[in-house]
């Protein structure tokens, strides 16, 4: 069956450019998460949606990061004025319900900021 | 949240059983222990979850002693394709936060 998909898989941006990363969760999954994974580290939480409501954005590193899920399905993570320290893999995960420890991850988008 | 400690890396050979131990001394009463596996260029994948004693599925077994201050992920007869990073996570099930806390994980390398 279809899993979580993310696009693009790879993105190269020049410093200062804006980028938009897309996540298509598993159909019917209520919860959607974004994580950031630096090289050699585990994923770190960025933000959480339950349907279209963004219930937790405490992990977003700066106000340059913005996420939305307007219709409760597809989500977009936008990074404005990218910086070199934003280079990382951005992972999207979804789960059937709130608080379910079994989250289904997409393959990630590798962002490289030059 | 309970902090977890696990080895940075482990090596094994094909066909051997691998046991990865995770310490979580300040685990809370309502915390569950969850393990994820991550291959290069892929997102993490849920392997197994348990609360106490032993849990087994088609992929692995999870052993949790009575005091729950540690847990051991057991992979029977590993193959080259089990080479991956394994993460031990501790947290409540059904929490209102829902986020997962990953550490650095254990890099398991299986040799032929």
Short mmCIF file of C-alpha atoms in Angstrom, two decimals:
data_model
loop_
_atom_site.label_atom_id
_atom_site.label_comp_id
_atom_site.label_asym_id
_atom_site.label_seq_id
_atom_site.Cartn_x
_atom_site.Cartn_y
_atom_site.Cartn_z
CA UNK A 1 0.00 0.00 0.00
CA UNK A 2 1.01 3.65 -0.33
CA UNK A 3 3.23 4.96 2.40
CA UNK A 4 4.25 8.50 3.27
CA UNK A 5 5.72 10.30 0.30
CA UNK A 6 7.84 13.43 0.23
CA UNK A 7 8.95 15.71 -2.55
CA UNK A 8 11.39 16.70 -3.71
CA UNK A 9 13.79 14.01 -2.51
CA UNK A 10 16.72 16.36 -2.95
CA UNK A 11 16.83 20.14 -2.95
CA UNK A 12 19.80 22.44 -3.42
CA UNK A 13 19.24 26.08 -2.55
CA UNK A 14 21.43 29.11 -2.51
CA UNK A 15 21.68 30.91 0.79
CA UNK A 16 18.80 33.33 1.10
CA UNK A 17 16.39 31.42 -1.13
CA UNK A 18 13.00 30.20 0.04
CA UNK A 19 12.16 26.49 -0.20
CA UNK A 20 8.98 24.46 0.15
CA UNK A 21 8.98 20.80 1.07
CA UNK A 22 5.90 18.66 0.55
CA UNK A 23 4.58 15.70 2.51
CA UNK A 24 1.77 13.35 1.50
CA UNK A 25 0.81 11.31 4.57
CA UNK A 26 -0.93 7.96 4.59
CA UNK A 27 -4.60 8.46 3.78
CA UNK A 28 -6.71 8.71 6.90
CA UNK A 29 -3.86 9.44 9.25
CA UNK A 30 -4.88 12.16 11.64
CA UNK A 31 -1.46 13.08 13.00
CA UNK A 32 1.41 14.50 10.97
CA UNK A 33 4.88 15.35 12.19
CA UNK A 34 7.92 17.06 10.75
CA UNK A 35 11.42 16.19 11.95
CA UNK A 36 14.86 17.51 11.06
CA UNK A 37 17.80 15.13 10.91
CA UNK A 38 21.36 16.41 10.81
CA UNK A 39 24.14 14.17 9.58
CA UNK A 40 25.01 11.50 12.14
CA UNK A 41 22.20 12.49 14.48
CA UNK A 42 18.75 11.17 15.21
CA UNK A 43 15.66 12.98 13.96
CA UNK A 44 14.60 16.02 15.98
CA UNK A 45 11.00 17.13 16.29
CA UNK A 46 9.92 20.30 14.51
CA UNK A 47 6.14 20.48 14.53
CA UNK A 48 2.93 18.46 14.86
CA UNK A 49 -0.50 18.64 13.25
CA UNK A 50 -3.71 16.95 14.21
CA UNK A 51 -5.81 17.18 11.08
CA UNK A 52 -5.43 20.80 9.97
CA UNK A 53 -4.60 22.16 13.41
CA UNK A 54 -0.97 22.83 14.25
CA UNK A 55 -0.92 21.79 17.89
CA UNK A 56 2.79 22.03 18.58
CA UNK A 57 5.40 24.08 16.78
CA UNK A 58 7.85 24.31 19.64
CA UNK A 59 10.60 22.54 17.70
CA UNK A 60 10.77 25.01 14.82
CA UNK A 61 14.26 26.55 15.12
CA UNK A 62 13.36 30.05 14.00
CA UNK A 63 10.58 32.17 12.57
CA UNK A 64 11.98 31.42 9.12
CA UNK A 65 10.36 28.00 9.41
CA UNK A 66 6.66 27.68 8.71
CA UNK A 67 4.45 24.63 8.25
CA UNK A 68 0.87 24.22 7.14
CA UNK A 69 -1.68 21.49 6.52
CA UNK A 70 -4.72 23.45 5.32
CA UNK A 71 -7.04 20.56 4.47
CA UNK A 72 -5.81 18.07 6.99
CA UNK A 73 -3.95 15.90 4.50
CA UNK A 74 -0.95 17.21 2.51
CA UNK A 75 1.50 19.33 4.47
CA UNK A 76 4.14 21.81 3.39
CA UNK A 77 7.20 22.89 5.33
CA UNK A 78 8.50 26.23 4.15
CA UNK A 79 11.87 27.68 5.01
CA UNK A 80 12.43 31.32 4.20
CA UNK A 81 15.82 32.91 3.57
CA UNK A 82 17.64 29.61 3.90
CA UNK A 83 20.93 29.49 5.79
CA UNK A 84 23.72 26.94 5.63
CA UNK A 85 22.77 25.57 9.04
CA UNK A 86 19.38 24.59 7.57
CA UNK A 87 21.13 21.86 5.55
CA UNK A 88 19.67 18.58 6.79
CA UNK A 89 17.21 15.84 5.93
CA UNK A 90 13.63 16.83 6.62
CA UNK A 91 11.43 13.89 7.52
CA UNK A 92 7.68 13.75 7.56
CA UNK A 93 5.77 11.13 9.55
CA UNK A 94 2.13 10.32 10.04
CA UNK A 95 0.20 8.21 12.48
CA UNK A 96 -3.33 6.98 12.74
CA UNK A 97 -4.12 8.81 15.92
CA UNK A 98 -2.75 11.28 18.40
CA UNK A 99 -0.05 9.87 20.63
CA UNK A 100 0.42 6.67 18.67
CA UNK A 101 4.06 5.70 19.11
CA UNK A 102 4.04 3.91 15.76
CA UNK A 103 4.72 6.66 13.29
CA UNK A 104 5.20 6.01 9.59
CA UNK A 105 8.03 8.00 8.06
CA UNK A 106 8.60 9.18 4.54
CA UNK A 107 12.00 8.92 2.83
CA UNK A 108 12.83 12.53 3.63
CA UNK A 109 13.98 15.54 1.65
CA UNK A 110 17.69 16.23 1.73
CA UNK A 111 18.19 19.99 1.71
CA UNK A 112 21.60 21.41 0.91
CA UNK A 113 22.08 25.14 1.27
CA UNK A 114 25.13 26.52 -0.52
CA UNK B 1 11.22 12.65 29.62
CA UNK B 2 13.38 9.62 30.34
CA UNK B 3 16.87 9.89 28.85
CA UNK B 4 18.15 6.82 27.03
CA UNK B 5 21.70 5.55 26.66
CA UNK B 6 22.71 3.00 24.05
CA UNK B 7 26.02 2.03 22.43
CA UNK B 8 27.13 4.20 19.54
CA UNK B 9 28.04 1.21 17.39
CA UNK B 10 28.06 -2.59 17.27
CA UNK B 11 29.47 -5.13 14.86
CA UNK B 12 28.25 -8.62 14.12
CA UNK B 13 28.52 -11.37 11.54
CA UNK B 14 25.79 -12.88 9.45
CA UNK B 15 23.80 -15.57 11.21
CA UNK B 16 24.58 -14.36 14.72
CA UNK B 17 22.09 -13.10 17.27
CA UNK B 18 22.51 -9.43 18.12
CA UNK B 19 21.42 -7.86 21.39
CA UNK B 20 21.34 -4.07 21.73
CA UNK B 21 20.81 -2.82 25.25
CA UNK B 22 19.33 0.55 26.11
CA UNK B 23 19.47 2.15 29.57
CA UNK B 24 16.61 4.35 30.78
CA UNK B 25 17.09 4.74 34.51
CA UNK B 26 14.42 7.39 35.05
CA UNK B 27 11.64 5.75 33.05
CA UNK B 28 8.19 6.84 34.22
CA UNK B 29 5.33 4.56 35.17
CA UNK B 30 3.35 5.37 32.02
CA UNK B 31 6.32 5.22 29.61
CA UNK B 32 6.57 2.63 26.87
CA UNK B 33 9.79 1.48 25.20
CA UNK B 34 9.84 1.71 21.42
CA UNK B 35 12.54 0.76 18.93
CA UNK B 36 12.98 2.14 15.44
CA UNK B 37 15.31 1.07 12.63
CA UNK B 38 16.73 3.42 10.00
CA UNK B 39 18.49 2.48 6.79
CA UNK B 40 20.58 5.02 4.87
CA UNK B 41 18.50 7.46 2.82
CA UNK B 42 15.28 6.25 4.41
CA UNK B 43 13.08 7.40 7.25
CA UNK B 44 12.99 5.45 10.51
CA UNK B 45 10.77 2.38 10.68
CA UNK B 46 8.92 1.14 13.75
CA UNK B 47 10.20 -2.27 14.88
CA UNK B 48 8.70 -3.12 18.24
CA UNK B 49 7.19 -1.64 21.38
CA UNK B 50 6.76 -2.99 24.89
CA UNK B 51 5.90 -2.04 28.44
CA UNK B 52 7.22 -4.95 30.50
CA UNK B 53 8.52 -8.53 30.28
CA UNK B 54 8.94 -9.78 26.73
CA UNK B 55 7.44 -8.86 23.40
CA UNK B 56 8.12 -10.75 20.18
CA UNK B 57 7.14 -10.13 16.60
CA UNK B 58 8.30 -11.35 13.22
CA UNK B 59 11.27 -8.99 13.23
CA UNK B 60 12.65 -8.89 16.77
CA UNK B 61 12.18 -9.54 20.45
CA UNK B 62 12.20 -6.97 23.21
CA UNK B 63 13.21 -7.95 26.72
CA UNK B 64 12.33 -5.67 29.60
CA UNK B 65 13.35 -6.57 33.18
CA UNK B 66 11.04 -6.05 36.11
CA UNK B 67 12.58 -2.71 37.13
CA UNK B 68 12.21 -1.42 33.52
CA UNK B 69 15.43 0.60 33.84
CA UNK B 70 16.84 -1.04 30.73
CA UNK B 71 15.65 -2.97 27.72
CA UNK B 72 17.29 -5.24 25.15
CA UNK B 73 16.40 -5.46 21.49
CA UNK B 74 17.25 -8.91 20.17
CA UNK B 75 17.66 -9.60 16.46
CA UNK B 76 17.90 -13.32 15.68
CA UNK B 77 20.27 -14.54 12.97
CA UNK B 78 21.13 -11.17 11.43
CA UNK B 79 21.86 -10.73 7.75
CA UNK B 80 23.71 -8.03 5.84
CA UNK B 81 20.40 -6.25 5.30
CA UNK B 82 20.05 -5.66 9.05
CA UNK B 83 22.88 -3.13 8.86
CA UNK B 84 21.17 0.04 10.05
CA UNK B 85 20.87 2.52 12.91
CA UNK B 86 18.64 1.35 15.76
CA UNK B 87 16.98 3.89 18.05
CA UNK B 88 15.60 3.25 21.52
CA UNK B 89 12.81 5.65 22.53
CA UNK B 90 11.02 5.98 25.84
CA UNK B 91 7.80 7.91 26.27
CA UNK B 92 4.13 7.68 27.09
CA UNK B 93 1.69 6.11 24.68
CA UNK B 94 -1.27 8.24 23.85
CA UNK B 95 0.25 11.45 25.09
CA UNK B 96 -1.16 14.73 23.94
CA UNK B 97 2.24 15.71 22.56
CA UNK B 98 2.79 12.74 20.28
CA UNK B 99 6.31 13.69 19.32
CA UNK B 100 9.07 11.09 19.37
CA UNK B 101 12.46 11.75 20.94
CA UNK B 102 15.34 10.08 19.15
CA UNK B 103 18.89 9.94 20.46
CA UNK B 104 21.89 9.16 18.27
CA UNK B 105 21.03 5.50 18.05
CA UNK B 106 23.25 2.45 17.62
CA UNK B 107 24.90 1.84 14.27
CA UNK B 108 24.79 -1.91 13.72
CA UNK B 109 27.10 -3.23 11.02
CA UNK B 110 26.71 -6.84 9.91
CA UNK B 111 29.71 -8.39 8.16
CA UNK B 112 29.71 -11.39 5.82
#
